[in-house]
PDB file of N, CA and C in Angstrom:
ATOM      1  N   MET F  11       0.830  -1.181   0.000  1.00 79.00           N
ATOM      2  CA  MET F  11       0.000   0.000   0.000  1.00 79.00           C
ATOM      3  C   MET F  11       0.878   1.251   0.000  1.00 79.00           C
ATOM      4  N   ALA F  12       1.920   1.248   0.817  1.00 84.00           N
ATOM      5  CA  ALA F  12       2.806   2.404   0.870  1.00 84.00           C
ATOM      6  C   ALA F  12       3.424   2.665  -0.496  1.00 84.00           C
ATOM      7  N   GLU F  13       3.748   1.608  -1.218  1.00 87.00           N
ATOM      8  CA  GLU F  13       4.311   1.773  -2.564  1.00 87.00           C
ATOM      9  C   GLU F  13       3.267   2.353  -3.512  1.00 87.00           C
ATOM     10  N   ALA F  14       2.030   1.947  -3.373  1.00 83.00           N
ATOM     11  CA  ALA F  14       0.966   2.440  -4.244  1.00 83.00           C
ATOM     12  C   ALA F  14       0.731   3.933  -4.035  1.00 83.00           C
ATOM     13  N   VAL F  15       0.885   4.411  -2.819  1.00 89.00           N
ATOM     14  CA  VAL F  15       0.687   5.832  -2.525  1.00 89.00           C
ATOM     15  C   VAL F  15       1.657   6.684  -3.346  1.00 89.00           C
ATOM     16  N   LYS F  16       2.824   6.174  -3.609  1.00 89.00           N
ATOM     17  CA  LYS F  16       3.817   6.915  -4.389  1.00 89.00           C
ATOM     18  C   LYS F  16       3.348   7.171  -5.822  1.00 89.00           C
ATOM     19  N   CYS F  17       2.408   6.357  -6.305  1.00 90.00           N
ATOM     20  CA  CYS F  17       1.925   6.462  -7.685  1.00 90.00           C
ATOM     21  C   CYS F  17       0.701   7.366  -7.823  1.00 90.00           C
ATOM     22  N   LEU F  18       0.198   7.906  -6.736  1.00 89.00           N
ATOM     23  CA  LEU F  18      -1.032   8.689  -6.782  1.00 89.00           C
ATOM     24  C   LEU F  18      -0.963   9.845  -7.772  1.00 89.00           C
ATOM     25  N   GLY F  19       0.170  10.477  -7.883  1.00 91.00           N
ATOM     26  CA  GLY F  19       0.304  11.612  -8.795  1.00 91.00           C
ATOM     27  C   GLY F  19       0.158  11.238 -10.253  1.00 91.00           C
ATOM     28  N   SER F  20       0.331   9.985 -10.592  1.00 93.00           N
ATOM     29  CA  SER F  20       0.255   9.567 -11.991  1.00 93.00           C
ATOM     30  C   SER F  20      -1.137   9.064 -12.388  1.00 93.00           C
ATOM     31  N   ILE F  21      -2.081   9.081 -11.466  1.00 91.00           N
ATOM     32  CA  ILE F  21      -3.431   8.590 -11.770  1.00 91.00           C
ATOM     33  C   ILE F  21      -4.242   9.705 -12.423  1.00 91.00           C
ATOM     34  N   ASP F  22      -4.836   9.391 -13.561  1.00 94.00           N
ATOM     35  CA  ASP F  22      -5.717  10.329 -14.256  1.00 94.00           C
ATOM     36  C   ASP F  22      -7.096  10.227 -13.607  1.00 94.00           C
ATOM     37  N   PRO F  23      -7.565  11.279 -12.936  1.00 93.00           N
ATOM     38  CA  PRO F  23      -8.847  11.215 -12.225  1.00 93.00           C
ATOM     39  C   PRO F  23     -10.032  10.815 -13.117  1.00 93.00           C
ATOM     40  N   ALA F  24     -10.063  11.312 -14.348  1.00 95.00           N
ATOM     41  CA  ALA F  24     -11.177  10.987 -15.248  1.00 95.00           C
ATOM     42  C   ALA F  24     -11.174   9.500 -15.610  1.00 95.00           C
ATOM     43  N   LYS F  25      -9.993   8.962 -15.920  1.00 94.00           N
ATOM     44  CA  LYS F  25      -9.902   7.538 -16.242  1.00 94.00           C
ATOM     45  C   LYS F  25     -10.229   6.683 -15.023  1.00 94.00           C
ATOM     46  N   CYS F  26      -9.771   7.127 -13.866  1.00 92.00           N
ATOM     47  CA  CYS F  26     -10.048   6.401 -12.625  1.00 92.00           C
ATOM     48  C   CYS F  26     -11.553   6.344 -12.372  1.00 92.00           C
ATOM     49  N   ARG F  27     -12.219   7.496 -12.517  1.00 93.00           N
ATOM     50  CA  ARG F  27     -13.656   7.540 -12.288  1.00 93.00           C
ATOM     51  C   ARG F  27     -14.402   6.670 -13.286  1.00 93.00           C
ATOM     52  N   ALA F  28     -13.987   6.704 -14.550  1.00 94.00           N
ATOM     53  CA  ALA F  28     -14.634   5.893 -15.588  1.00 94.00           C
ATOM     54  C   ALA F  28     -14.485   4.402 -15.284  1.00 94.00           C
ATOM     55  N   ARG F  29     -13.324   4.020 -14.825  1.00 92.00           N
ATOM     56  CA  ARG F  29     -13.104   2.606 -14.502  1.00 92.00           C
ATOM     57  C   ARG F  29     -13.960   2.173 -13.303  1.00 92.00           C
ATOM     58  N   VAL F  30     -14.028   3.028 -12.298  1.00 91.00           N
ATOM     59  CA  VAL F  30     -14.854   2.713 -11.129  1.00 91.00           C
ATOM     60  C   VAL F  30     -16.330   2.646 -11.527  1.00 91.00           C
ATOM     61  N   ALA F  31     -16.779   3.596 -12.346  1.00 90.00           N
ATOM     62  CA  ALA F  31     -18.173   3.604 -12.795  1.00 90.00           C
ATOM     63  C   ALA F  31     -18.512   2.328 -13.566  1.00 90.00           C
ATOM     64  N   LYS F  32     -17.570   1.849 -14.353  1.00 88.00           N
ATOM     65  CA  LYS F  32     -17.798   0.626 -15.129  1.00 88.00           C
ATOM     66  C   LYS F  32     -17.818  -0.610 -14.232  1.00 88.00           C
ATOM     67  N   ARG F  33     -16.874  -0.684 -13.292  1.00 87.00           N
ATOM     68  CA  ARG F  33     -16.759  -1.864 -12.436  1.00 87.00           C
ATOM     69  C   ARG F  33     -17.830  -1.925 -11.351  1.00 87.00           C
ATOM     70  N   TYR F  34     -18.292  -0.756 -10.902  1.00 86.00           N
ATOM     71  CA  TYR F  34     -19.225  -0.714  -9.784  1.00 86.00           C
ATOM     72  C   TYR F  34     -20.554  -0.097 -10.163  1.00 86.00           C
ATOM     73  N   ASP F  35     -20.970  -0.304 -11.399  1.00 88.00           N
ATOM     74  CA  ASP F  35     -22.279   0.117 -11.860  1.00 88.00           C
ATOM     75  C   ASP F  35     -23.342  -0.496 -10.943  1.00 88.00           C
ATOM     76  N   VAL F  36     -24.452   0.182 -10.760  1.00 89.00           N
ATOM     77  CA  VAL F  36     -25.495  -0.288  -9.844  1.00 89.00           C
ATOM     78  C   VAL F  36     -25.936  -1.711 -10.179  1.00 89.00           C
ATOM     79  N   SER F  37     -26.179  -2.001 -11.439  1.00 88.00           N
ATOM     80  CA  SER F  37     -26.654  -3.339 -11.809  1.00 88.00           C
ATOM     81  C   SER F  37     -25.586  -4.402 -11.549  1.00 88.00           C
ATOM     82  N   ILE F  38     -24.328  -4.075 -11.796  1.00 86.00           N
ATOM     83  CA  ILE F  38     -23.240  -5.028 -11.551  1.00 86.00           C
ATOM     84  C   ILE F  38     -23.082  -5.264 -10.058  1.00 86.00           C
ATOM     85  N   THR F  39     -23.094  -4.187  -9.283  1.00 86.00           N
ATOM     86  CA  THR F  39     -22.945  -4.300  -7.836  1.00 86.00           C
ATOM     87  C   THR F  39     -24.098  -5.110  -7.247  1.00 86.00           C
ATOM     88  N   ALA F  40     -25.314  -4.830  -7.677  1.00 87.00           N
ATOM     89  CA  ALA F  40     -26.479  -5.573  -7.177  1.00 87.00           C
ATOM     90  C   ALA F  40     -26.371  -7.051  -7.526  1.00 87.00           C
ATOM     91  N   ALA F  41     -25.950  -7.349  -8.741  1.00 87.00           N
ATOM     92  CA  ALA F  41     -25.811  -8.742  -9.164  1.00 87.00           C
ATOM     93  C   ALA F  41     -24.763  -9.474  -8.333  1.00 87.00           C
ATOM     94  N   ARG F  42     -23.720  -8.773  -7.934  1.00 87.00           N
ATOM     95  CA  ARG F  42     -22.672  -9.410  -7.124  1.00 87.00           C
ATOM     96  C   ARG F  42     -23.095  -9.562  -5.667  1.00 87.00           C
ATOM     97  N   TYR F  43     -23.919  -8.649  -5.165  1.00 89.00           N
ATOM     98  CA  TYR F  43     -24.356  -8.737  -3.780  1.00 89.00           C
ATOM     99  C   TYR F  43     -25.460  -9.767  -3.583  1.00 89.00           C
ATOM    100  N   GLU F  44     -26.265  -9.987  -4.605  1.00 89.00           N
ATOM    101  CA  GLU F  44     -27.405 -10.907  -4.468  1.00 89.00           C
ATOM    102  C   GLU F  44     -26.992 -12.288  -3.950  1.00 89.00           C
ATOM    103  N   PRO F  45     -25.953 -12.939  -4.509  1.00 89.00           N
ATOM    104  CA  PRO F  45     -25.568 -14.252  -3.977  1.00 89.00           C
ATOM    105  C   PRO F  45     -25.046 -14.170  -2.537  1.00 89.00           C
ATOM    106  N   VAL F  46     -24.411 -13.055  -2.197  1.00 90.00           N
ATOM    107  CA  VAL F  46     -23.911 -12.884  -0.826  1.00 90.00           C
ATOM    108  C   VAL F  46     -25.088 -12.822   0.142  1.00 90.00           C
ATOM    109  N   TYR F  47     -26.105 -12.013  -0.197  1.00 88.00           N
ATOM    110  CA  TYR F  47     -27.287 -11.921   0.657  1.00 88.00           C
ATOM    111  C   TYR F  47     -27.997 -13.271   0.752  1.00 88.00           C
ATOM    112  N   HIS F  48     -28.085 -13.984  -0.365  1.00 88.00           N
ATOM    113  CA  HIS F  48     -28.747 -15.287  -0.365  1.00 88.00           C
ATOM    114  C   HIS F  48     -28.039 -16.257   0.587  1.00 88.00           C
ATOM    115  N   ARG F  49     -26.708 -16.287   0.536  1.00 88.00           N
ATOM    116  CA  ARG F  49     -25.965 -17.162   1.446  1.00 88.00           C
ATOM    117  C   ARG F  49     -26.175 -16.771   2.897  1.00 88.00           C
ATOM    118  N   ALA F  50     -26.207 -15.469   3.167  1.00 88.00           N
ATOM    119  CA  ALA F  50     -26.410 -15.006   4.538  1.00 88.00           C
ATOM    120  C   ALA F  50     -27.791 -15.384   5.045  1.00 88.00           C
ATOM    121  N   ILE F  51     -28.807 -15.213   4.224  1.00 87.00           N
ATOM    122  CA  ILE F  51     -30.172 -15.555   4.620  1.00 87.00           C
ATOM    123  C   ILE F  51     -30.300 -17.052   4.831  1.00 87.00           C
ATOM    124  N   THR F  52     -29.736 -17.831   3.924  1.00 86.00           N
ATOM    125  CA  THR F  52     -29.797 -19.289   4.032  1.00 86.00           C
ATOM    126  C   THR F  52     -29.102 -19.759   5.308  1.00 86.00           C
ATOM    127  N   ALA F  53     -27.949 -19.214   5.608  1.00 81.00           N
ATOM    128  CA  ALA F  53     -27.217 -19.587   6.822  1.00 81.00           C
ATOM    129  C   ALA F  53     -28.016 -19.211   8.059  1.00 81.00           C
ATOM    130  N   ASP F  54     -28.653 -18.038   8.047  1.00 71.00           N
ATOM    131  CA  ASP F  54     -29.449 -17.597   9.191  1.00 71.00           C
ATOM    132  C   ASP F  54     -30.642 -18.525   9.396  1.00 71.00           C
ATOM    133  N   ARG F  55     -31.294 -18.923   8.316  1.00 73.00           N
ATOM    134  CA  ARG F  55     -32.447 -19.833   8.431  1.00 73.00           C
ATOM    135  C   ARG F  55     -32.015 -21.184   8.993  1.00 73.00           C
ATOM    136  N   ARG F  56     -30.870 -21.684   8.501  1.00 70.00           N
ATOM    137  CA  ARG F  56     -30.381 -22.964   9.016  1.00 70.00           C
ATOM    138  C   ARG F  56     -30.086 -22.864  10.505  1.00 70.00           C
ATOM    139  N   HIS F  57     -29.515 -21.760  10.931  1.00 64.00           N
ATOM    140  CA  HIS F  57     -29.198 -21.553  12.346  1.00 64.00           C
ATOM    141  C   HIS F  57     -30.481 -21.572  13.181  1.00 64.00           C
ATOM    142  N   HIS F  58     -31.496 -20.842  12.744  1.00 63.00           N
ATOM    143  CA  HIS F  58     -32.744 -20.781  13.512  1.00 63.00           C
ATOM    144  C   HIS F  58     -33.487 -22.116  13.499  1.00 63.00           C
ATOM    145  N   ARG F  59     -33.458 -22.816  12.387  1.00 61.00           N
ATOM    146  CA  ARG F  59     -34.151 -24.101  12.327  1.00 61.00           C
ATOM    147  C   ARG F  59     -33.500 -25.133  13.238  1.00 61.00           C
ATOM    148  N   SER F  60     -32.189 -25.057  13.356  1.00 57.00           N
ATOM    149  CA  SER F  60     -31.508 -26.038  14.192  1.00 57.00           C
ATOM    150  C   SER F  60     -31.826 -25.814  15.670  1.00 57.00           C
ATOM    151  N   ARG F  61     -32.260 -24.607  16.047  1.00 57.00           N
ATOM    152  CA  ARG F  61     -32.573 -24.298  17.436  1.00 57.00           C
ATOM    153  C   ARG F  61     -34.076 -24.335  17.702  1.00 57.00           C
ATOM    154  N   ALA F  62     -34.874 -24.568  16.688  1.00 54.00           N
ATOM    155  CA  ALA F  62     -36.327 -24.513  16.842  1.00 54.00           C
ATOM    156  C   ALA F  62     -36.926 -25.908  16.764  1.00 54.00           C
ATOM    157  N   THR F  63     -38.184 -26.003  17.147  1.00 56.00           N
ATOM    158  CA  THR F  63     -38.915 -27.257  17.009  1.00 56.00           C
ATOM    159  C   THR F  63     -40.091 -27.024  16.080  1.00 56.00           C
ATOM    160  N   TRP F  64     -40.420 -28.035  15.316  1.00 52.00           N
ATOM    161  CA  TRP F  64     -41.523 -27.927  14.376  1.00 52.00           C
ATOM    162  C   TRP F  64     -42.819 -28.365  15.036  1.00 52.00           C
ATOM    163  N   ASN F  65     -43.884 -27.654  14.728  1.00 54.00           N
ATOM    164  CA  ASN F  65     -45.224 -28.029  15.156  1.00 54.00           C
ATOM    165  C   ASN F  65     -46.073 -28.104  13.898  1.00 54.00           C
ATOM    166  N   GLY F  66     -45.816 -29.088  13.089  1.00 54.00           N
ATOM    167  CA  GLY F  66     -46.500 -29.215  11.812  1.00 54.00           C
ATOM    168  C   GLY F  66     -45.727 -28.481  10.733  1.00 54.00           C
ATOM    169  N   PRO F  67     -46.041 -28.773   9.475  1.00 53.00           N
ATOM    170  CA  PRO F  67     -45.279 -28.191   8.379  1.00 53.00           C
ATOM    171  C   PRO F  67     -45.500 -26.693   8.190  1.00 53.00           C
ATOM    172  N   GLU F  68     -46.603 -26.151   8.719  1.00 53.00           N
ATOM    173  CA  GLU F  68     -46.878 -24.743   8.467  1.00 53.00           C
ATOM    174  C   GLU F  68     -46.497 -23.812   9.613  1.00 53.00           C
ATOM    175  N   ARG F  69     -46.063 -24.351  10.757  1.00 53.00           N
ATOM    176  CA  ARG F  69     -45.721 -23.488  11.888  1.00 53.00           C
ATOM    177  C   ARG F  69     -44.366 -23.855  12.461  1.00 53.00           C
ATOM    178  N   LEU F  70     -43.552 -22.857  12.623  1.00 50.00           N
ATOM    179  CA  LEU F  70     -42.239 -23.036  13.226  1.00 50.00           C
ATOM    180  C   LEU F  70     -42.272 -22.340  14.575  1.00 50.00           C
ATOM    181  N   LEU F  71     -42.104 -23.077  15.639  1.00 53.00           N
ATOM    182  CA  LEU F  71     -42.110 -22.499  16.971  1.00 53.00           C
ATOM    183  C   LEU F  71     -40.679 -22.295  17.449  1.00 53.00           C
ATOM    184  N   LEU F  72     -40.347 -21.078  17.738  1.00 54.00           N
ATOM    185  CA  LEU F  72     -39.018 -20.780  18.251  1.00 54.00           C
ATOM    186  C   LEU F  72     -38.992 -21.081  19.749  1.00 54.00           C
ATOM    187  N   PRO F  73     -37.818 -21.318  20.294  1.00 54.00           N
ATOM    188  CA  PRO F  73     -37.731 -21.599  21.711  1.00 54.00           C
ATOM    189  C   PRO F  73     -38.359 -20.462  22.520  1.00 54.00           C
ATOM    190  N   ALA F  74     -39.004 -20.807  23.616  1.00 56.00           N
ATOM    191  CA  ALA F  74     -39.664 -19.804  24.449  1.00 56.00           C
ATOM    192  C   ALA F  74     -38.651 -18.867  25.051  1.00 56.00           C
ATOM    193  N   SER F  75     -39.048 -17.632  25.246  1.00 55.00           N
ATOM    194  CA  SER F  75     -38.181 -16.646  25.888  1.00 55.00           C
ATOM    195  C   SER F  75     -38.081 -16.997  27.371  1.00 55.00           C
ATOM    196  N   PRO F  76     -36.938 -16.733  27.982  1.00 57.00           N
ATOM    197  CA  PRO F  76     -36.800 -17.011  29.409  1.00 57.00           C
ATOM    198  C   PRO F  76     -37.752 -16.127  30.214  1.00 57.00           C
ATOM    199  N   ALA F  77     -38.232 -16.639  31.332  1.00 54.00           N
ATOM    200  CA  ALA F  77     -39.147 -15.882  32.178  1.00 54.00           C
ATOM    201  C   ALA F  77     -38.429 -14.659  32.751  1.00 54.00           C
ATOM    202  N   VAL F  78     -39.121 -13.570  32.794  1.00 48.00           N
ATOM    203  CA  VAL F  78     -38.508 -12.329  33.293  1.00 48.00           C
ATOM    204  C   VAL F  78     -38.789 -12.158  34.756  1.00 48.00           C
TER     205      VAL F  78
END
């Protein structure tokens, strides 16, 4: 990183912005995040299901909250 800082003066701001705009376009960014969100949601569901008990196929009962 320290070596890269030495090159900052040689970066063309317009070319840099164009490259970032191309690589991180909204549709491209969304397409790349979608699988990440899907994995996170799937992992969260697996975590909750492993701690829960089923009461029929249509109802998932989570563990009761501790008494206050």
